[in-house]
């Protein structure tokens, strides 16, 4: 699977805002992600073990605010919180930020072609499929992704017009709408 990670903080922050996180939630997630990355580099893969008071001090907010925003991040699936209760006198909380990745356009194109080919192959009398190495086909799929705004929106379109994508000629006709001039 080909993907690229969010390399710069500005790109990650923009993504988090697109997911409707507020400034503090985005900052908290990014702080947890940085601490987790450091911990992993030093052999700790369990997650971040840090108190709400330390997080609050780092971000200049109250502990209550940290509690509220940790709950929201967990609810939205950005972090996972677990507890180690193996020692009855000392419960440890671990916060694990989920790994966020975004798929590059080439990976998206390959995924769409594979998805369409799966639909084409579901019809027994259909012998043809899209060539994943054909630059013209890849360019048309790329234009279709841009037209629909995302690979997810394109998949949703394909799913709602399923019958059009079980015949190779129909797929070719549909792709001709996305030829570059």
mmCIF file of C-alpha atoms in Angstrom:
data_model
loop_
_atom_site.group_PDB
_atom_site.id
_atom_site.type_symbol
_atom_site.label_atom_id
_atom_site.label_comp_id
_atom_site.label_asym_id
_atom_site.label_seq_id
_atom_site.Cartn_x
_atom_site.Cartn_y
_atom_site.Cartn_z
ATOM 1 C CA UNK A 1 0.000 0.000 0.000
ATOM 2 C CA UNK A 2 1.429 3.351 -0.956
ATOM 3 C CA UNK A 3 0.772 6.337 1.230
ATOM 4 C CA UNK A 4 2.456 9.463 2.481
ATOM 5 C CA UNK A 5 2.422 10.720 6.030
ATOM 6 C CA UNK A 6 1.636 14.262 7.022
ATOM 7 C CA UNK A 7 5.142 15.690 6.989
ATOM 8 C CA UNK A 8 4.662 19.231 8.162
ATOM 9 C CA UNK A 9 2.697 20.604 11.073
ATOM 10 C CA UNK A 10 0.812 23.107 8.913
ATOM 11 C CA UNK A 11 -0.574 20.370 6.688
ATOM 12 C CA UNK A 12 -1.583 18.263 9.695
ATOM 13 C CA UNK A 13 -3.175 21.236 11.464
ATOM 14 C CA UNK A 14 -5.160 22.074 8.308
ATOM 15 C CA UNK A 15 -6.379 18.477 8.118
ATOM 16 C CA UNK A 16 -7.426 18.527 11.780
ATOM 17 C CA UNK A 17 -9.353 21.764 11.232
ATOM 18 C CA UNK A 18 -11.070 20.172 8.219
ATOM 19 C CA UNK A 19 -12.164 17.410 10.610
ATOM 20 C CA UNK A 20 -13.811 20.179 12.681
ATOM 21 C CA UNK A 21 -11.399 20.060 15.603
ATOM 22 C CA UNK A 22 -10.928 23.387 17.347
ATOM 23 C CA UNK A 23 -7.533 24.981 17.908
ATOM 24 C CA UNK A 24 -6.996 23.453 21.353
ATOM 25 C CA UNK A 25 -8.056 19.958 20.259
ATOM 26 C CA UNK A 26 -5.702 20.145 17.265
ATOM 27 C CA UNK A 27 -2.864 21.425 19.460
ATOM 28 C CA UNK A 28 -3.467 18.712 22.048
ATOM 29 C CA UNK A 29 -3.505 15.988 19.395
ATOM 30 C CA UNK A 30 -0.301 17.301 17.828
ATOM 31 C CA UNK A 31 1.389 17.481 21.252
ATOM 32 C CA UNK A 32 0.357 13.896 22.032
ATOM 33 C CA UNK A 33 1.567 12.803 18.617
ATOM 34 C CA UNK A 34 4.971 14.445 19.186
ATOM 35 C CA UNK A 35 5.372 12.861 22.630
ATOM 36 C CA UNK A 36 4.314 9.469 21.258
ATOM 37 C CA UNK A 37 6.821 9.734 18.410
ATOM 38 C CA UNK A 38 9.603 10.486 20.899
ATOM 39 C CA UNK A 39 8.482 7.596 23.126
ATOM 40 C CA UNK A 40 8.478 5.182 20.166
ATOM 41 C CA UNK A 41 11.999 6.254 19.220
ATOM 42 C CA UNK A 42 13.024 5.243 22.732
ATOM 43 C CA UNK A 43 11.324 1.847 22.649
ATOM 44 C CA UNK A 44 7.962 2.692 24.260
ATOM 45 C CA UNK A 45 5.171 1.639 21.925
ATOM 46 C CA UNK A 46 2.387 1.477 24.528
ATOM 47 C CA UNK A 47 1.424 5.126 24.234
ATOM 48 C CA UNK A 48 1.867 8.387 26.089
ATOM 49 C CA UNK A 49 1.845 8.233 29.875
ATOM 50 C CA UNK A 50 1.336 11.834 30.934
ATOM 51 C CA UNK A 51 -0.903 13.544 33.454
ATOM 52 C CA UNK A 52 -3.611 16.045 32.611
ATOM 53 C CA UNK A 53 -1.795 18.610 34.761
ATOM 54 C CA UNK A 54 1.385 18.312 32.647
ATOM 55 C CA UNK A 55 -0.632 18.579 29.429
ATOM 56 C CA UNK A 56 -2.513 21.579 30.832
ATOM 57 C CA UNK A 57 0.735 23.288 31.815
ATOM 58 C CA UNK A 58 2.258 22.655 28.391
ATOM 59 C CA UNK A 59 -0.752 24.116 26.567
ATOM 60 C CA UNK A 60 -1.521 26.858 29.104
ATOM 61 C CA UNK A 61 -5.057 25.689 29.896
ATOM 62 C CA UNK A 62 -6.896 24.097 32.820
ATOM 63 C CA UNK A 63 -6.864 20.403 33.681
ATOM 64 C CA UNK A 64 -10.635 20.341 33.182
ATOM 65 C CA UNK A 65 -10.148 21.638 29.641
ATOM 66 C CA UNK A 66 -7.652 18.839 28.955
ATOM 67 C CA UNK A 67 -10.116 16.250 30.301
ATOM 68 C CA UNK A 68 -12.883 17.608 28.068
ATOM 69 C CA UNK A 69 -10.726 17.698 24.953
ATOM 70 C CA UNK A 70 -9.204 14.260 25.547
ATOM 71 C CA UNK A 71 -12.734 12.870 25.749
ATOM 72 C CA UNK A 72 -13.644 14.603 22.495
ATOM 73 C CA UNK A 73 -10.514 13.343 20.716
ATOM 74 C CA UNK A 74 -11.290 9.819 21.903
ATOM 75 C CA UNK A 75 -14.932 10.120 20.817
ATOM 76 C CA UNK A 76 -13.816 11.245 17.340
ATOM 77 C CA UNK A 77 -11.326 8.388 17.075
ATOM 78 C CA UNK A 78 -8.143 10.469 17.107
ATOM 79 C CA UNK A 79 -6.786 8.848 20.273
ATOM 80 C CA UNK A 80 -7.218 5.605 22.162
ATOM 81 C CA UNK A 81 -7.042 5.643 25.947
ATOM 82 C CA UNK A 82 -6.215 2.486 27.873
ATOM 83 C CA UNK A 83 -5.475 1.727 31.485
ATOM 84 C CA UNK A 84 -2.969 -0.649 33.042
ATOM 85 C CA UNK A 85 -4.504 -1.861 36.282
ATOM 86 C CA UNK A 86 -1.998 -4.658 36.906
ATOM 87 C CA UNK A 87 -0.845 -2.855 40.059
ATOM 88 C CA UNK A 88 -3.890 -2.172 42.237
ATOM 89 C CA UNK A 89 -2.191 0.779 43.944
ATOM 90 C CA UNK A 90 -1.009 2.475 40.765
ATOM 91 C CA UNK A 91 -3.252 2.593 37.690
ATOM 92 C CA UNK A 92 -1.455 3.894 34.604
ATOM 93 C CA UNK A 93 -3.233 5.646 31.764
ATOM 94 C CA UNK A 94 -1.859 5.400 28.244
ATOM 95 C CA UNK A 95 -2.933 7.711 25.435
ATOM 96 C CA UNK A 96 -2.182 6.465 21.932
ATOM 97 C CA UNK A 97 -2.727 8.904 19.041
ATOM 98 C CA UNK A 98 -3.923 7.149 15.902
ATOM 99 C CA UNK A 99 -1.577 7.275 12.964
ATOM 100 C CA UNK A 100 -2.980 9.668 10.404
ATOM 101 C CA UNK A 101 -2.028 9.143 6.799
ATOM 102 C CA UNK A 102 -3.278 10.528 3.589
ATOM 103 C CA UNK A 103 -3.051 8.637 0.387
ATOM 104 C CA UNK A 104 -1.124 10.159 -2.503
ATOM 105 C CA UNK A 105 -2.848 10.675 -5.846
ATOM 106 C CA UNK A 106 -1.023 7.769 -7.504
ATOM 107 C CA UNK A 107 -2.220 5.410 -4.787
ATOM 108 C CA UNK A 108 -5.759 6.779 -5.146
ATOM 109 C CA UNK A 109 -5.667 6.200 -8.925
ATOM 110 C CA UNK A 110 -4.461 2.611 -8.481
ATOM 111 C CA UNK A 111 -7.157 2.010 -5.889
ATOM 112 C CA UNK A 112 -9.939 3.305 -8.156
ATOM 113 C CA UNK A 113 -8.696 1.228 -11.106
ATOM 114 C CA UNK A 114 -8.561 -1.858 -8.883
ATOM 115 C CA UNK A 115 -12.069 -1.163 -7.618
ATOM 116 C CA UNK A 116 -13.486 -0.754 -11.140
ATOM 117 C CA UNK A 117 -11.686 -3.934 -12.274
ATOM 118 C CA UNK A 118 -13.235 -5.811 -9.380
ATOM 119 C CA UNK A 119 -16.670 -4.708 -10.596
ATOM 120 C CA UNK A 120 -15.792 -5.648 -14.183
ATOM 121 C CA UNK A 121 -14.581 -9.073 -13.081
ATOM 122 C CA UNK A 122 -17.833 -9.684 -11.219
ATOM 123 C CA UNK A 123 -19.553 -10.132 -14.600
ATOM 124 C CA UNK A 124 -18.805 -13.556 -16.067
ATOM 125 C CA UNK A 125 -19.071 -12.552 -19.742
ATOM 126 C CA UNK A 126 -16.747 -9.569 -19.294
ATOM 127 C CA UNK A 127 -13.180 -10.397 -20.379
ATOM 128 C CA UNK A 128 -11.558 -6.953 -20.354
ATOM 129 C CA UNK A 129 -10.331 -4.775 -17.503
ATOM 130 C CA UNK A 130 -8.582 -1.441 -17.121
ATOM 131 C CA UNK A 131 -4.804 -1.499 -17.468
ATOM 132 C CA UNK A 132 -3.277 -0.032 -14.320
ATOM 133 C CA UNK A 133 -0.085 0.866 -16.205
ATOM 134 C CA UNK A 134 -1.804 2.734 -19.072
ATOM 135 C CA UNK A 135 -0.941 6.420 -18.615
ATOM 136 C CA UNK A 136 -4.031 7.620 -20.494
ATOM 137 C CA UNK A 137 -6.346 5.563 -18.253
ATOM 138 C CA UNK A 138 -4.514 6.747 -15.145
ATOM 139 C CA UNK A 139 -4.827 10.369 -16.291
ATOM 140 C CA UNK A 140 -8.575 9.971 -16.921
ATOM 141 C CA UNK A 141 -9.071 8.465 -13.456
ATOM 142 C CA UNK A 142 -7.045 11.340 -11.993
ATOM 143 C CA UNK A 143 -9.310 13.837 -13.775
ATOM 144 C CA UNK A 144 -12.368 11.964 -12.447
ATOM 145 C CA UNK A 145 -11.012 12.200 -8.880
ATOM 146 C CA UNK A 146 -10.504 15.946 -9.304
ATOM 147 C CA UNK A 147 -13.962 16.288 -10.867
ATOM 148 C CA UNK A 148 -15.661 14.566 -7.914
ATOM 149 C CA UNK A 149 -13.432 16.258 -5.342
ATOM 150 C CA UNK A 150 -11.990 13.110 -3.761
ATOM 151 C CA UNK A 151 -11.485 9.420 -4.325
ATOM 152 C CA UNK A 152 -14.163 8.750 -1.695
ATOM 153 C CA UNK A 153 -16.738 10.830 -3.586
ATOM 154 C CA UNK A 154 -15.790 8.997 -6.800
ATOM 155 C CA UNK A 155 -16.232 5.603 -5.101
ATOM 156 C CA UNK A 156 -19.638 6.762 -3.839
ATOM 157 C CA UNK A 157 -20.585 7.711 -7.415
ATOM 158 C CA UNK A 158 -19.420 4.343 -8.735
ATOM 159 C CA UNK A 159 -21.414 2.548 -6.030
ATOM 160 C CA UNK A 160 -24.568 4.495 -6.863
ATOM 161 C CA UNK A 161 -24.122 3.719 -10.609
ATOM 162 C CA UNK A 162 -22.956 0.137 -10.119
ATOM 163 C CA UNK A 163 -24.563 -1.205 -13.320
ATOM 164 C CA UNK A 164 -22.537 1.182 -15.496
ATOM 165 C CA UNK A 165 -19.296 -0.275 -14.145
ATOM 166 C CA UNK A 166 -19.883 -3.951 -14.865
ATOM 167 C CA UNK A 167 -19.409 -3.554 -18.621
ATOM 168 C CA UNK A 168 -15.996 -2.613 -20.048
ATOM 169 C CA UNK A 169 -17.418 -0.535 -22.933
ATOM 170 C CA UNK A 170 -19.587 1.466 -20.526
ATOM 171 C CA UNK A 171 -16.555 2.181 -18.359
ATOM 172 C CA UNK A 172 -14.585 3.320 -21.420
ATOM 173 C CA UNK A 173 -17.466 5.611 -22.452
ATOM 174 C CA UNK A 174 -17.649 7.034 -18.949
ATOM 175 C CA UNK A 175 -13.884 7.606 -18.868
ATOM 176 C CA UNK A 176 -14.000 9.486 -22.194
ATOM 177 C CA UNK A 177 -15.794 12.298 -20.326
ATOM 178 C CA UNK A 178 -12.589 12.882 -18.398
ATOM 179 C CA UNK A 179 -10.157 13.202 -21.299
ATOM 180 C CA UNK A 180 -7.872 16.185 -21.138
ATOM 181 C CA UNK A 181 -8.107 18.536 -24.105
#
